[in-house]
CSV table of C-alpha atoms in Angstrom, one decimal:
chain,number,residue,atom,x,y,z
A,1409,MET,CA,56.3,27.3,86.0
A,1410,GLY,CA,57.9,29.6,88.6
A,1411,SER,CA,61.0,31.7,88.3
A,1412,VAL,CA,64.3,31.1,90.1
A,1413,ILE,CA,65.7,34.0,92.2
A,1414,ASP,CA,69.5,34.4,92.1
A,1415,PHE,CA,70.4,34.9,95.8
A,1416,GLU,CA,74.1,34.2,95.2
A,1417,GLY,CA,74.6,37.1,92.8
A,1418,GLY,CA,72.9,39.6,95.2
A,1419,ALA,CA,74.8,38.2,98.2
A,1420,MET,CA,78.1,38.5,96.3
A,1421,ALA,CA,77.4,42.1,95.2
A,1422,SER,CA,76.5,43.0,98.8
A,1423,LEU,CA,79.7,41.3,100.1
A,1424,LYS,CA,81.9,43.1,97.6
A,1425,ARG,CA,80.4,46.4,98.5
A,1426,ARG,CA,80.9,45.8,102.2
A,1427,MET,CA,84.5,44.7,101.6
A,1428,ALA,CA,85.2,47.9,99.7
A,1429,GLU,CA,83.7,49.9,102.6
A,1430,VAL,CA,85.9,48.1,105.1
A,1431,GLU,CA,89.0,48.5,102.9
A,1432,GLU,CA,88.3,52.3,102.6
A,1433,ALA,CA,87.8,52.6,106.4
A,1434,ASN,CA,91.0,50.6,106.9
A,1435,GLN,CA,93.0,52.9,104.6
A,1436,ASP,CA,91.6,56.0,106.5
A,1437,LEU,CA,92.7,54.5,109.8
A,1438,ILE,CA,96.2,53.7,108.5
A,1439,ALA,CA,96.5,57.3,107.1
A,1440,PHE,CA,95.3,58.7,110.5
A,1441,ALA,CA,97.8,56.5,112.4
A,1442,ARG,CA,100.7,57.6,110.1
A,1443,GLY,CA,99.7,61.2,110.4
A,1444,HIS,CA,99.4,60.9,114.2
A,1445,SER,CA,102.8,59.2,114.4
A,1446,GLY,CA,104.3,62.0,112.3
A,1447,ALA,CA,102.7,64.6,114.5
A,1448,VAL,CA,104.0,62.9,117.7
A,1449,SER,CA,107.5,62.8,116.2
A,1450,SER,CA,107.4,66.4,115.2
A,1451,ILE,CA,106.3,67.5,118.7
A,1452,HIS,CA,109.0,65.4,120.3
A,1453,ALA,CA,111.6,67.1,118.0
A,1454,ALA,CA,110.2,70.5,118.8
A,1455,VAL,CA,110.5,69.8,122.6
A,1456,LEU,CA,114.0,68.6,122.3
A,1457,ALA,CA,115.0,71.7,120.3
A,1458,ALA,CA,113.5,73.9,123.0
A,1459,THR,CA,115.4,72.1,125.7
A,1460,GLU,CA,118.6,73.1,123.9
A,1461,ALA,CA,117.9,76.9,124.4
A,1462,ASP,CA,120.5,78.7,126.5
A,1463,GLY,CA,118.3,81.6,127.4
A,1464,LEU,CA,114.9,83.1,126.9
A,1465,ASP,CA,115.9,85.0,123.7
A,1466,HIS,CA,117.2,81.7,122.2
A,1467,LEU,CA,114.1,79.9,123.3
A,1468,ILE,CA,111.9,82.5,121.5
A,1469,HIS,CA,114.1,82.2,118.4
A,1470,ILE,CA,113.7,78.4,118.4
A,1471,VAL,CA,109.9,78.6,118.8
A,1472,THR,CA,109.4,81.3,116.2
A,1473,GLN,CA,112.0,80.4,113.6
A,1474,VAL,CA,112.9,76.7,114.0
A,1475,TRP,CA,109.5,75.2,115.0
A,1476,PRO,CA,107.7,76.3,111.8
A,1477,ASP,CA,109.9,73.9,109.8
A,1478,MET,CA,109.9,71.2,112.4
A,1479,LEU,CA,106.1,71.2,112.8
A,1480,GLY,CA,105.2,71.9,109.1
A,1481,LEU,CA,103.8,75.3,109.8
A,1482,ASP,CA,103.9,78.6,108.0
A,1483,ALA,CA,103.9,80.9,111.1
A,1484,VAL,CA,104.4,80.7,114.8
A,1485,SER,CA,104.1,83.6,117.2
A,1486,VAL,CA,104.2,83.9,121.0
A,1487,ALA,CA,102.6,86.5,123.2
A,1488,LEU,CA,103.4,86.8,126.9
A,1489,PHE,CA,102.3,89.2,129.6
A,1490,VAL,CA,103.5,89.9,133.2
A,1491,GLY,CA,102.7,92.9,135.3
A,1492,ASP,CA,101.8,95.8,132.9
A,1493,GLN,CA,104.2,94.5,130.2
A,1494,GLY,CA,103.4,92.5,127.1
A,1495,LEU,CA,105.6,90.9,124.5
A,1496,ARG,CA,104.8,89.6,121.1
A,1497,ALA,CA,107.4,87.6,119.1
A,1498,ASP,CA,107.3,86.1,115.6
A,1499,ALA,CA,109.9,85.4,112.9
A,1500,SER,CA,110.4,89.1,112.3
A,1501,GLY,CA,111.4,89.7,115.9
A,1502,MET,CA,110.0,90.9,119.3
A,1503,GLN,CA,107.8,93.9,120.1
A,1504,PHE,CA,106.7,95.2,123.4
A,1505,VAL,CA,102.9,95.7,123.6
A,1506,GLU,CA,100.4,96.6,126.3
A,1507,ARG,CA,99.4,93.7,128.4
A,1508,ARG,CA,95.7,94.4,127.9
A,1509,ILE,CA,96.0,94.0,124.1
A,1510,ILE,CA,97.3,90.5,124.6
A,1511,GLU,CA,94.7,89.7,127.3
A,1512,ARG,CA,91.8,90.9,125.1
A,1513,SER,CA,93.0,89.0,122.1
A,1514,ILE,CA,93.2,85.7,124.0
A,1515,GLU,CA,90.3,86.0,126.5
A,1516,ASP,CA,88.2,83.4,124.7
A,1517,ILE,CA,91.1,80.9,124.5
A,1518,ASP,CA,90.9,78.2,127.2
A,1519,GLY,CA,93.4,75.4,126.6
A,1520,VAL,CA,93.7,74.8,122.9
A,1521,VAL,CA,91.6,76.2,120.1
A,1522,MET,CA,92.0,74.7,116.6
A,1523,ARG,CA,90.0,76.2,113.7
A,1524,GLY,CA,89.9,77.1,110.0
A,1525,VAL,CA,89.8,80.9,109.5
A,1526,GLU,CA,89.4,83.4,106.7
A,1527,ARG,CA,92.3,85.4,108.3
A,1528,GLY,CA,94.6,84.4,111.0
A,1529,HIS,CA,94.6,85.7,114.6
A,1530,PRO,CA,96.1,89.2,115.0
A,1531,LEU,CA,98.9,87.7,117.0
A,1532,PHE,CA,100.4,86.4,113.8
A,1533,GLY,CA,101.1,90.1,112.8
A,1534,PRO,CA,101.7,90.6,109.1
A,1535,ALA,CA,101.4,86.8,108.5
A,1536,SER,CA,97.7,86.8,109.7
A,1537,GLU,CA,96.5,87.6,106.1
A,1538,LEU,CA,98.0,84.3,104.9
A,1539,ILE,CA,96.8,82.0,107.6
A,1540,ARG,CA,93.8,79.7,106.9
A,1541,ALA,CA,94.1,77.2,109.8
A,1542,GLU,CA,95.3,78.1,113.2
A,1543,ALA,CA,95.9,76.6,116.6
A,1544,LEU,CA,95.9,78.9,119.6
A,1545,VAL,CA,97.4,77.3,122.7
A,1546,ARG,CA,97.1,79.1,126.1
A,1547,LEU,CA,100.3,78.9,128.0
A,1548,PRO,CA,99.4,77.7,131.5
A,1549,SER,CA,101.1,79.6,134.3
A,1550,GLU,CA,100.9,80.7,137.9
A,1551,PRO,CA,102.2,84.1,139.1
A,1552,PRO,CA,104.9,85.3,139.0
A,1553,LEU,CA,105.3,83.6,135.7
A,1554,PRO,CA,103.9,85.3,132.6
A,1555,GLY,CA,100.6,84.3,131.0
A,1556,GLY,CA,100.3,84.0,127.3
A,1557,VAL,CA,99.6,82.1,124.2
A,1558,ILE,CA,101.4,80.5,121.3
A,1559,ALA,CA,99.8,80.8,117.9
A,1560,LEU,CA,100.5,78.2,115.2
A,1561,GLY,CA,99.3,78.8,111.7
A,1562,GLN,CA,99.1,77.2,108.2
A,1563,ARG,CA,98.2,78.6,104.8
A,1564,ARG,CA,96.4,75.3,104.0
A,1565,PRO,CA,92.8,75.4,105.2
A,1566,GLN,CA,92.9,72.0,107.0
A,1567,GLY,CA,95.3,70.6,109.5
A,1568,PHE,CA,94.1,71.3,113.1
A,1569,GLU,CA,91.0,69.3,113.7
A,1570,THR,CA,91.6,66.3,115.9
A,1571,ARG,CA,91.4,65.6,119.6
A,1572,ALA,CA,94.8,63.9,119.5
A,1573,GLY,CA,96.2,67.0,117.9
A,1574,SER,CA,94.7,69.1,120.7
A,1575,GLU,CA,96.3,67.0,123.4
A,1576,LEU,CA,99.7,67.2,121.6
A,1577,LEU,CA,99.5,71.0,121.3
A,1578,GLY,CA,98.4,71.3,124.9
A,1579,PHE,CA,101.5,69.3,125.9
A,1580,LEU,CA,103.6,71.6,123.7
A,1581,GLY,CA,102.2,74.6,125.4
A,1582,ALA,CA,102.7,73.2,128.9
A,1583,MET,CA,106.3,72.4,128.0
A,1584,LEU,CA,106.9,75.9,126.6
A,1585,SER,CA,105.5,77.5,129.8
A,1586,ARG,CA,107.9,75.5,131.9
A,1587,MET,CA,110.8,76.4,129.7
A,1588,ILE,CA,109.9,80.1,129.9
A,1589,GLY,CA,109.7,79.7,133.7
A,1590,ARG,CA,113.1,78.2,133.7
A,1591,TRP,CA,114.6,81.4,132.3
A,1592,LEU,CA,112.5,83.8,134.3
A,1593,LEU,CA,112.6,82.4,137.8
A,1594,PRO,CA,115.8,82.9,139.9
């Protein structure tokens, strides 16, 4: 006599496996959406804080000392250049540097660069040894406004890896360029 094949048991096992895969994908999507929503809220808060600046020094203070907490970062620095002058600012203050030092350090940055690193970009100054993930955002400008970059860093090795994050950081950089222009143009 022949044997009976149990199709129902195999089909149920396959269906359960596929349901588990769909549930896992759904949870990943929900986590991404929550993270993206949190990132958007943080960027909005950072922009609103920057608009409260009453001068360029105050704006630099907000960016380098207030934004790290708002954006969940460990370090933020800004480097600007105009004419032969260069300026680098972070939580420890501002220093004048030669323009070409800044230009050389950001010549490969076009738009937004997000990456994991063994050591952060030199623009972070002393904090560069602690940085394991960085986002470097070129500050778009037209003369007579200064060119430059904002460097955002984290000690955690992950954090800056999505296209949506790149777009948000590009927006943040464009806003910062306009705010700088607000204080530098007559």
